[in-house]
Short mmCIF file of C-alpha atoms in Angstrom, two decimals:
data_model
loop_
_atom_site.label_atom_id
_atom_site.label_comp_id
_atom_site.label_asym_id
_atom_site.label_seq_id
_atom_site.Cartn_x
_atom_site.Cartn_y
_atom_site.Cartn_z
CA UNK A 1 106.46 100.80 99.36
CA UNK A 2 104.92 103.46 97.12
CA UNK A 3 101.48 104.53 96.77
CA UNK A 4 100.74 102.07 93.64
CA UNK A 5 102.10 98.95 95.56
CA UNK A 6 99.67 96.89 97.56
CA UNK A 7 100.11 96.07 101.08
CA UNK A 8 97.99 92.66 101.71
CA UNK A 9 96.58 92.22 104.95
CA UNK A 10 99.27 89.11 105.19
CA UNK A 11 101.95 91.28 105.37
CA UNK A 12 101.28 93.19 108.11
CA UNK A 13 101.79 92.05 111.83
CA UNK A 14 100.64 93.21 115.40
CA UNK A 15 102.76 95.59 116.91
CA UNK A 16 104.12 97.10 113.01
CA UNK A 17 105.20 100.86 112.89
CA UNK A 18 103.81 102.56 110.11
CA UNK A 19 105.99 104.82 107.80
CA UNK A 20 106.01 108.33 109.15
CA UNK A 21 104.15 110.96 107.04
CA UNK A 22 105.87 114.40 108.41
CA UNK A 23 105.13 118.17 107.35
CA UNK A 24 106.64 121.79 108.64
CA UNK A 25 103.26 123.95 108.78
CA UNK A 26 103.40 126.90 107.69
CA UNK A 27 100.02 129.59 106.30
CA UNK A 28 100.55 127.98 102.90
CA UNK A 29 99.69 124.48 103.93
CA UNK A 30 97.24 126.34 106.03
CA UNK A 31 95.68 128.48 103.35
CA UNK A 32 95.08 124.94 100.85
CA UNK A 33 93.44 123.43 104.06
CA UNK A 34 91.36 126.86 104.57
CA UNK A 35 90.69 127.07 100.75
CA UNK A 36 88.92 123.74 100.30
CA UNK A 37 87.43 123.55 103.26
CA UNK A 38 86.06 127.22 103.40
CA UNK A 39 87.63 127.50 106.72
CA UNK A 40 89.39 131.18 106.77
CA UNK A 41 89.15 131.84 110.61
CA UNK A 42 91.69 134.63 111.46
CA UNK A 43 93.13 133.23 114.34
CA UNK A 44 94.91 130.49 111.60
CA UNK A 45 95.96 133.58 108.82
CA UNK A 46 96.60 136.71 111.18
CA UNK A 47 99.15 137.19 113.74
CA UNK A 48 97.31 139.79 115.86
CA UNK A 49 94.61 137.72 116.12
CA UNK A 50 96.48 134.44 117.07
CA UNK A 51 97.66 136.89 119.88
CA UNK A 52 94.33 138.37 121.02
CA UNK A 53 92.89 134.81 120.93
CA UNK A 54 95.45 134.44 123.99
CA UNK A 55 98.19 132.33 121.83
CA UNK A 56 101.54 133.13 121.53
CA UNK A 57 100.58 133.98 117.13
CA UNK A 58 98.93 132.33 114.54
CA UNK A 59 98.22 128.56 114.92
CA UNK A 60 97.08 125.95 113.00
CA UNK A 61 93.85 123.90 112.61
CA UNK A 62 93.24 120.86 114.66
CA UNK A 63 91.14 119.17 111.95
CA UNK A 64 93.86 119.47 109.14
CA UNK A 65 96.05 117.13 111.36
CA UNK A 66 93.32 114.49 110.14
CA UNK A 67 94.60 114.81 106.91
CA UNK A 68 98.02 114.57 107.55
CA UNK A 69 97.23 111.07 109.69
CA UNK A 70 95.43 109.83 106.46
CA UNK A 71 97.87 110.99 104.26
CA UNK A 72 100.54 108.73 105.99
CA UNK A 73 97.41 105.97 106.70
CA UNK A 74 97.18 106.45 102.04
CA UNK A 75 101.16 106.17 101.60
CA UNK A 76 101.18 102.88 103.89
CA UNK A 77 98.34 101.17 102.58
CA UNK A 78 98.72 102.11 98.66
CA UNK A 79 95.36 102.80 96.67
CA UNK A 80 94.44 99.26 97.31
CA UNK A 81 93.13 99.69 100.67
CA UNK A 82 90.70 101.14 102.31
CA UNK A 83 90.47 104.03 105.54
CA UNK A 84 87.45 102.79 107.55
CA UNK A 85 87.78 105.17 110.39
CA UNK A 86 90.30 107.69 112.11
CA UNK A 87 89.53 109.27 115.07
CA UNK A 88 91.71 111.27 117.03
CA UNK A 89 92.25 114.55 119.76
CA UNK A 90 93.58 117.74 119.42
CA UNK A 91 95.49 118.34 123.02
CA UNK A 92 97.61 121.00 122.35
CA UNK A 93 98.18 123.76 120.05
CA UNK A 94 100.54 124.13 116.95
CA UNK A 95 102.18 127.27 115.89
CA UNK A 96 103.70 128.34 112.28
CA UNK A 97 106.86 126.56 111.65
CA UNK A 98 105.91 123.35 113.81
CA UNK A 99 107.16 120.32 112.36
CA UNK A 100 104.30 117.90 112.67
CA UNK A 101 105.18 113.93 112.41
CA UNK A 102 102.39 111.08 112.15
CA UNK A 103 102.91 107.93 113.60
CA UNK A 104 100.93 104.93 114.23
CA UNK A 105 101.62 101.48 115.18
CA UNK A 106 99.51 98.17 114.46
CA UNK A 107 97.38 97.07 117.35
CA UNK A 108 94.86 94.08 115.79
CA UNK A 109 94.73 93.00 112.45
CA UNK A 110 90.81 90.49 112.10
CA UNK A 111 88.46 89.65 109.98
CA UNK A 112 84.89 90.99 110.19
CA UNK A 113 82.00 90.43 107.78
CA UNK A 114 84.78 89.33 104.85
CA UNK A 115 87.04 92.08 105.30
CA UNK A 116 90.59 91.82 106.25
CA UNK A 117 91.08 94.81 109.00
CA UNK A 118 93.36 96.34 111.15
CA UNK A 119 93.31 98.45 114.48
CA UNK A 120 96.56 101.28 114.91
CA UNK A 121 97.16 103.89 117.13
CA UNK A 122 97.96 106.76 115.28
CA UNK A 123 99.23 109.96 117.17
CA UNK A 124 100.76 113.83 115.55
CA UNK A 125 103.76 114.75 118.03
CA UNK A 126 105.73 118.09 117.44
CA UNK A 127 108.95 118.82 116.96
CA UNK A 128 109.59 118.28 121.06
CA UNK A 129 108.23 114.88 120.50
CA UNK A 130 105.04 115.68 122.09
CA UNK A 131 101.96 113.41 121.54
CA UNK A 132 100.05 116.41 120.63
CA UNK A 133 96.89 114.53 118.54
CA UNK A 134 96.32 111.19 119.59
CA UNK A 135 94.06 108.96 118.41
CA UNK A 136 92.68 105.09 116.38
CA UNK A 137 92.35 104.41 113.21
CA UNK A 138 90.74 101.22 110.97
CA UNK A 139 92.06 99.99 107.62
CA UNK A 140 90.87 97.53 105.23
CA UNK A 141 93.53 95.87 103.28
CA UNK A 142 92.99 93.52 100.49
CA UNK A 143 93.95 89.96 100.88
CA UNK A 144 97.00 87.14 99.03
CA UNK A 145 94.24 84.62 99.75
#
């Protein structure tokens, strides 16, 4: 599926992987994420200061993980649905060069107040397959019927 297809809430089943949405960081990812945000904190563009901050060098930001997980959450769903929530925890530190993958699985899929939704876990592991962001997330997906 593509990003202009739509995925109706039919079409999705309990216990469903969702399509992986991986990136390598690296300062230039970092530096977009930093840009928009306004978030230039030295310990995520210097290497001396990743050191002094007791790190083994520069590392990146937790919260830009959160738009990794809804930039695979967007390629899964297509424009046609809608992110409710995603909510998830930073446990462990990424460095430059990590390769970061997003996962998430389907947990519940309900209706609520007209609205087709579904429940996932959603997690970031690293290139050692460590869970190293878990977390929940809500769609809303539109509906055949």
């Amino acid at each position: 599926m593509g990003i202009e297809d739509t995925l109706y809430f039919e079409d999705v089943a309990e216990g469903d992987d969702v399509p992986t949405f991986e990136r390598q960081t690296d300062l230039m990812h970092w530096n977009r994420y930093a840009a928009v945000n306004e978030e230039f904190v030295y310990i995520h563009m210097d290497q001396e200061a990743g050191l002094k901050s007791g790190m083994k060098g520069v590392f990146g930001m937790g919260n830009l993980r959160y738009g990794y997980l809804h930039n695979m959450l967007r390629g899964w769903i297509g424009l046609s649905g809608d992110i409710r929530k995603v909510d998830a925890q930073h446990r462990s530190i990424n460095y430059k060069n990590d390769v970061l993958t997003c996962k998430g699985k389907v947990t519940k899929k309900y209706t609520a107040d007209g609205e087709h939704l579904v429940d996932l876990d959603v997690w970031v592991e690293n290139q050692e397959g460590v869970n190293i962001s878990p977390g929940k997330a809500t769609v809303a997906l539109p509906s055949k019927g």
